[in-house]
Short mmCIF file of C-alpha atoms in Angstrom, two decimals:
data_model
loop_
_atom_site.label_atom_id
_atom_site.label_comp_id
_atom_site.label_asym_id
_atom_site.label_seq_id
_atom_site.Cartn_x
_atom_site.Cartn_y
_atom_site.Cartn_z
CA UNK B 1 263.58 137.18 37.75
CA UNK B 2 265.39 135.20 40.41
CA UNK B 3 263.92 134.54 43.85
CA UNK B 4 265.86 134.27 47.07
CA UNK B 5 264.34 130.81 47.54
CA UNK B 6 266.37 129.73 44.50
CA UNK B 7 269.53 130.91 46.24
CA UNK B 8 268.52 128.85 49.28
CA UNK B 9 267.90 125.74 47.17
CA UNK B 10 270.94 126.06 44.93
CA UNK B 11 273.51 127.46 47.37
CA UNK B 12 272.47 126.95 50.99
CA UNK B 13 270.87 123.49 50.96
CA UNK B 14 273.67 121.62 49.12
CA UNK B 15 276.23 123.24 51.40
CA UNK B 16 274.30 122.50 54.60
CA UNK B 17 273.45 118.93 53.62
CA UNK B 18 277.01 118.10 52.63
CA UNK B 19 278.37 119.58 55.87
CA UNK B 20 275.75 117.75 57.94
CA UNK B 21 276.29 114.47 56.09
CA UNK B 22 280.03 114.72 56.82
CA UNK B 23 279.31 115.60 60.46
CA UNK B 24 276.99 112.64 60.96
CA UNK B 25 279.35 110.22 59.21
CA UNK B 26 282.20 111.48 61.39
CA UNK B 27 280.03 110.65 64.39
CA UNK B 28 279.78 107.02 63.26
CA UNK B 29 276.41 106.93 61.52
CA UNK B 30 276.07 104.80 58.40
CA UNK B 31 275.09 106.25 55.05
CA UNK B 32 271.70 104.59 55.45
CA UNK B 33 271.16 106.23 58.84
CA UNK B 34 272.28 109.62 57.53
CA UNK B 35 269.94 109.28 54.55
CA UNK B 36 267.00 108.48 56.83
CA UNK B 37 267.70 111.46 59.09
CA UNK B 38 268.15 113.92 56.23
CA UNK B 39 265.30 112.53 54.13
CA UNK B 40 267.51 111.94 51.09
CA UNK B 41 268.82 108.90 49.21
CA UNK B 42 271.97 106.96 50.14
CA UNK B 43 273.48 107.86 46.78
CA UNK B 44 272.97 111.54 47.60
CA UNK B 45 274.68 111.04 50.96
CA UNK B 46 277.60 109.38 49.16
CA UNK B 47 277.94 112.37 46.81
CA UNK B 48 277.85 114.81 49.73
CA UNK B 49 280.42 112.88 51.74
CA UNK B 50 282.80 112.43 48.80
CA UNK B 51 282.70 116.08 47.79
CA UNK B 52 280.83 115.52 44.54
CA UNK B 53 278.43 118.39 45.21
CA UNK B 54 279.44 122.03 44.77
CA UNK B 55 279.41 124.03 47.99
CA UNK B 56 279.31 127.76 48.60
CA UNK B 57 282.56 128.78 50.28
CA UNK B 58 280.98 131.79 51.98
CA UNK B 59 278.34 129.60 53.63
CA UNK B 60 280.83 126.82 54.29
CA UNK B 61 282.85 129.07 56.59
CA UNK B 62 280.00 131.12 58.09
CA UNK B 63 280.15 130.57 61.84
CA UNK B 64 276.36 130.42 62.17
CA UNK B 65 276.15 127.64 59.59
CA UNK B 66 279.07 125.82 61.23
CA UNK B 67 277.37 126.15 64.63
CA UNK B 68 274.06 124.92 63.17
CA UNK B 69 275.75 121.83 61.73
CA UNK B 70 277.37 121.02 65.07
CA UNK B 71 274.09 121.44 66.96
CA UNK B 72 272.18 119.32 64.48
CA UNK B 73 274.93 116.73 64.53
CA UNK B 74 274.78 116.50 68.32
CA UNK B 75 271.00 116.38 68.50
CA UNK B 76 270.41 113.92 65.67
CA UNK B 77 273.17 111.58 66.78
CA UNK B 78 272.08 111.21 70.39
CA UNK B 79 268.38 111.28 69.51
CA UNK B 80 267.59 114.37 71.57
CA UNK B 81 266.54 116.23 68.42
CA UNK B 82 263.95 114.92 65.95
CA UNK B 83 264.26 115.54 62.21
CA UNK B 84 261.36 118.02 62.53
CA UNK B 85 263.18 119.93 65.27
CA UNK B 86 266.30 119.93 63.10
CA UNK B 87 264.27 121.34 60.23
CA UNK B 88 262.94 124.13 62.44
CA UNK B 89 266.47 124.96 63.64
CA UNK B 90 267.67 125.14 60.03
CA UNK B 91 264.70 127.31 58.99
CA UNK B 92 265.50 129.79 61.78
CA UNK B 93 269.05 130.17 60.50
CA UNK B 94 267.86 130.51 56.90
CA UNK B 95 265.48 133.33 57.86
CA UNK B 96 268.30 135.01 59.79
CA UNK B 97 270.67 134.83 56.83
CA UNK B 98 267.99 136.20 54.51
CA UNK B 99 267.53 139.35 56.58
CA UNK B 100 270.14 141.61 55.05
CA UNK B 101 272.75 138.93 55.67
CA UNK B 102 274.76 136.51 53.55
CA UNK B 103 271.78 134.98 51.68
CA UNK B 104 270.45 138.48 50.95
CA UNK B 105 273.92 139.43 49.70
CA UNK B 106 274.06 136.38 47.44
CA UNK B 107 270.59 137.26 46.17
CA UNK B 108 271.67 140.81 45.44
CA UNK B 109 274.66 139.52 43.49
CA UNK B 110 272.26 137.46 41.40
CA UNK B 111 269.87 140.42 41.03
CA UNK B 112 272.07 143.57 40.97
CA UNK B 113 269.04 145.84 40.61
CA UNK B 114 268.26 145.25 44.30
CA UNK B 115 271.27 147.42 45.12
CA UNK B 116 269.39 150.43 43.76
CA UNK B 117 267.22 150.46 46.88
CA UNK B 118 270.12 150.69 49.32
CA UNK B 119 270.23 149.30 52.82
CA UNK B 120 269.71 145.75 53.97
CA UNK B 121 267.01 143.90 52.05
CA UNK B 122 264.85 141.30 53.76
CA UNK B 123 262.66 139.72 51.10
CA UNK B 124 260.20 138.42 53.70
CA UNK B 125 259.75 141.78 55.40
CA UNK B 126 256.58 143.52 54.10
CA UNK B 127 258.03 146.84 55.23
CA UNK B 128 261.40 146.47 53.51
CA UNK B 129 262.47 149.42 51.37
CA UNK B 130 262.33 147.47 48.14
CA UNK B 131 258.82 146.16 48.76
CA UNK B 132 257.44 149.53 49.84
CA UNK B 133 259.04 151.26 46.84
CA UNK B 134 257.77 148.68 44.35
CA UNK B 135 254.30 148.81 45.89
CA UNK B 136 254.22 152.59 45.42
CA UNK B 137 255.32 152.27 41.79
CA UNK B 138 252.71 149.58 41.16
CA UNK B 139 250.06 151.71 42.85
CA UNK B 140 250.74 154.67 40.56
CA UNK B 141 250.63 152.38 37.53
CA UNK B 142 247.17 151.18 38.60
CA UNK B 143 246.07 154.77 39.08
CA UNK B 144 247.29 155.66 35.61
CA UNK B 145 245.21 152.82 34.19
CA UNK B 146 242.15 154.39 35.82
CA UNK B 147 243.02 157.72 34.20
CA UNK B 148 243.52 156.16 30.77
CA UNK B 149 240.11 154.49 31.02
CA UNK B 150 238.25 157.58 32.24
CA UNK B 151 236.06 159.08 29.54
CA UNK B 152 236.85 162.73 28.74
CA UNK B 153 239.65 162.89 31.32
CA UNK B 154 241.82 164.80 28.82
CA UNK B 155 239.35 167.70 28.91
CA UNK B 156 240.37 168.39 32.49
CA UNK B 157 244.13 168.35 32.01
CA UNK B 158 245.43 171.87 32.73
CA UNK B 159 247.80 173.67 30.39
CA UNK B 160 250.71 172.84 32.70
CA UNK B 161 249.81 169.15 32.58
CA UNK B 162 248.54 166.66 35.14
CA UNK B 163 250.47 164.39 37.44
CA UNK B 164 249.50 161.49 39.66
CA UNK B 165 251.82 161.06 42.63
CA UNK B 166 252.18 158.75 45.59
CA UNK B 167 254.58 159.17 48.52
CA UNK B 168 256.38 156.55 50.56
CA UNK B 169 255.04 156.25 54.13
CA UNK B 170 258.00 158.17 55.58
CA UNK B 171 258.55 160.54 52.64
CA UNK B 172 260.54 163.68 53.39
CA UNK B 173 261.32 165.00 49.89
CA UNK B 174 260.34 164.65 46.25
CA UNK B 175 262.85 161.82 45.85
CA UNK B 176 260.45 159.78 48.03
CA UNK B 177 257.46 160.45 45.75
CA UNK B 178 256.51 158.42 42.68
CA UNK B 179 255.18 160.39 39.70
CA UNK B 180 255.02 160.51 35.90
CA UNK B 181 258.12 162.05 34.28
CA UNK B 182 257.16 165.10 32.25
CA UNK B 183 253.51 164.99 33.38
CA UNK B 184 250.38 163.76 31.65
CA UNK B 185 249.20 165.88 28.70
CA UNK B 186 246.18 166.10 26.43
CA UNK B 187 247.10 164.50 23.11
CA UNK B 188 244.26 164.71 20.61
CA UNK B 189 241.63 164.24 23.25
CA UNK B 190 243.34 161.45 25.15
CA UNK B 191 245.63 161.53 28.20
CA UNK B 192 249.20 160.91 27.06
CA UNK B 193 251.45 159.31 29.68
CA UNK B 194 254.99 159.88 28.43
CA UNK B 195 256.87 157.32 30.51
CA UNK B 196 256.72 154.83 33.34
CA UNK B 197 256.40 156.34 36.82
CA UNK B 198 259.61 157.05 38.73
CA UNK B 199 260.76 158.49 42.01
CA UNK B 200 261.79 162.13 42.25
CA UNK B 201 260.39 163.41 38.94
CA UNK B 202 257.55 165.63 40.18
CA UNK B 203 258.31 168.97 41.71
CA UNK B 204 255.01 170.82 41.93
CA UNK B 205 252.36 168.17 42.63
CA UNK B 206 254.76 166.26 44.89
CA UNK B 207 255.45 169.49 46.79
CA UNK B 208 251.72 170.05 47.31
CA UNK B 209 251.34 166.52 48.67
CA UNK B 210 254.40 166.76 50.93
CA UNK B 211 253.33 170.16 52.24
CA UNK B 212 249.84 168.82 52.97
CA UNK B 213 251.35 165.86 54.84
CA UNK B 214 253.59 168.16 56.85
CA UNK B 215 250.55 170.11 58.00
CA UNK B 216 248.23 167.39 59.19
CA UNK B 217 247.02 165.50 56.13
CA UNK B 218 247.47 161.73 56.17
CA UNK B 219 247.17 161.53 52.36
CA UNK B 220 249.71 159.43 50.51
CA UNK B 221 248.65 160.39 46.97
CA UNK B 222 247.52 163.39 44.94
CA UNK B 223 246.21 164.19 41.47
CA UNK B 224 245.86 167.64 39.90
CA UNK B 225 243.31 168.65 37.25
CA UNK B 226 241.94 171.85 35.75
CA UNK B 227 239.59 173.71 38.09
CA UNK B 228 235.91 173.33 37.30
CA UNK B 229 233.26 174.24 39.90
CA UNK B 230 231.12 171.27 38.81
CA UNK B 231 233.93 168.90 39.80
CA UNK B 232 234.24 170.54 43.22
CA UNK B 233 230.46 170.29 43.66
CA UNK B 234 230.46 166.64 42.62
CA UNK B 235 233.27 165.82 45.06
CA UNK B 236 231.41 167.59 47.86
CA UNK B 237 228.23 165.70 46.97
CA UNK B 238 230.20 162.47 47.28
CA UNK B 239 231.10 163.38 50.84
CA UNK B 240 234.62 164.70 50.34
CA UNK B 241 235.78 167.81 52.17
CA UNK B 242 236.91 170.60 49.87
CA UNK B 243 238.97 173.64 50.87
CA UNK B 244 239.89 176.64 48.72
CA UNK B 245 243.38 178.07 49.04
CA UNK B 246 244.86 181.40 48.04
CA UNK B 247 246.06 181.31 44.43
CA UNK B 248 248.31 184.32 44.96
CA UNK B 249 250.23 182.78 47.87
CA UNK B 250 252.96 180.20 47.41
CA UNK B 251 252.42 176.53 48.23
CA UNK B 252 254.37 176.86 51.47
CA UNK B 253 251.88 179.46 52.69
CA UNK B 254 248.64 178.61 50.89
CA UNK B 255 248.42 174.87 51.68
CA UNK B 256 249.16 175.19 55.42
CA UNK B 257 246.64 178.01 55.70
CA UNK B 258 243.95 175.94 53.96
CA UNK B 259 244.66 172.88 56.10
CA UNK B 260 244.64 174.98 59.26
CA UNK B 261 240.97 175.58 58.49
CA UNK B 262 240.33 171.89 57.86
CA UNK B 263 243.18 169.38 58.24
CA UNK B 264 240.89 166.57 57.00
CA UNK B 265 240.44 168.12 53.56
CA UNK B 266 240.27 165.64 50.68
CA UNK B 267 240.31 168.32 47.98
CA UNK B 268 242.34 171.51 47.73
CA UNK B 269 241.53 173.99 44.98
CA UNK B 270 242.06 177.53 43.82
CA UNK B 271 239.94 179.36 41.25
CA UNK B 272 242.84 181.17 39.64
CA UNK B 273 244.44 184.58 39.81
CA UNK B 274 246.37 187.01 37.67
CA UNK B 275 248.53 184.81 35.42
CA UNK B 276 247.71 181.77 37.56
CA UNK B 277 245.88 178.79 36.11
CA UNK B 278 243.07 177.48 38.38
CA UNK B 279 243.58 173.95 39.65
CA UNK B 280 242.14 171.19 41.82
CA UNK B 281 244.21 168.73 43.87
CA UNK B 282 242.47 165.53 44.90
CA UNK B 283 244.14 163.84 47.88
CA UNK B 284 243.77 160.29 49.12
CA UNK B 285 245.40 157.17 50.57
CA UNK B 286 246.80 155.88 47.27
CA UNK B 287 246.98 156.64 43.56
CA UNK B 288 244.12 154.39 42.35
CA UNK B 289 241.82 155.88 44.98
CA UNK B 290 242.41 159.52 44.02
CA UNK B 291 242.12 158.64 40.32
CA UNK B 292 238.86 156.85 41.05
CA UNK B 293 237.49 159.79 43.06
CA UNK B 294 238.07 162.11 40.16
CA UNK B 295 236.70 159.63 37.61
CA UNK B 296 233.48 159.33 39.61
CA UNK B 297 233.15 163.11 39.75
CA UNK B 298 233.46 163.87 36.04
#
């Protein structure tokens, strides 16, 4: 685990300080004056000025860093900029370079796995792709913990298996939905979770969730279990809206029709049909919530 702040400390700061120390010395300041302005020791200034500190070539030639050094050099030399103002100016540039720019690129080189998320990664952006994706994965893991700790949950796993899914906020396909690979099964009376949750591994439950979202539901997560009228009754008693859909119709027809009757439905269910296993889908804002709703209804 390597944080972008480490890249700033180990790559950006030595480069900036050495460039700024050279700039200030070139403007006639003594090592003592430079040390006071930069808040470092005179020996450190000497090392920076004499090239005894490794510098990042990419940052060394970046025009924004070069411009920052010149502005700080001007302001600190003539006294029009305080050290605090200089710090703020430097922080602004650091944040800029972290936002899918050179510092983010250096971070990605240190942590190649970040490339799996594609696009520009801003570590400080709560809505960045990597953060949203990791939050969804973590949410499903928490939901699975609820399932594992729910007494008798395995009794309600249908023959086709159960899955707990959560979609990204702007999900358009199953590749944007986190789920359990291979589904959850009943193994000797306990729910068996075969692998860590991943994106794009659920077809049926993810399709139900996506279809519901396309037709008015604001749910981000779904969980399927074997149909039992007592569960439906318990969910209704808890204040959740339940809607039955046509078991004989396909998802693309049945779910929209059910939601047309009540787009605020929290529970979709069908009582079975010829060769069709009855099932309940609990919908909600996130995976732990839907798992908790079902746990409280068993």
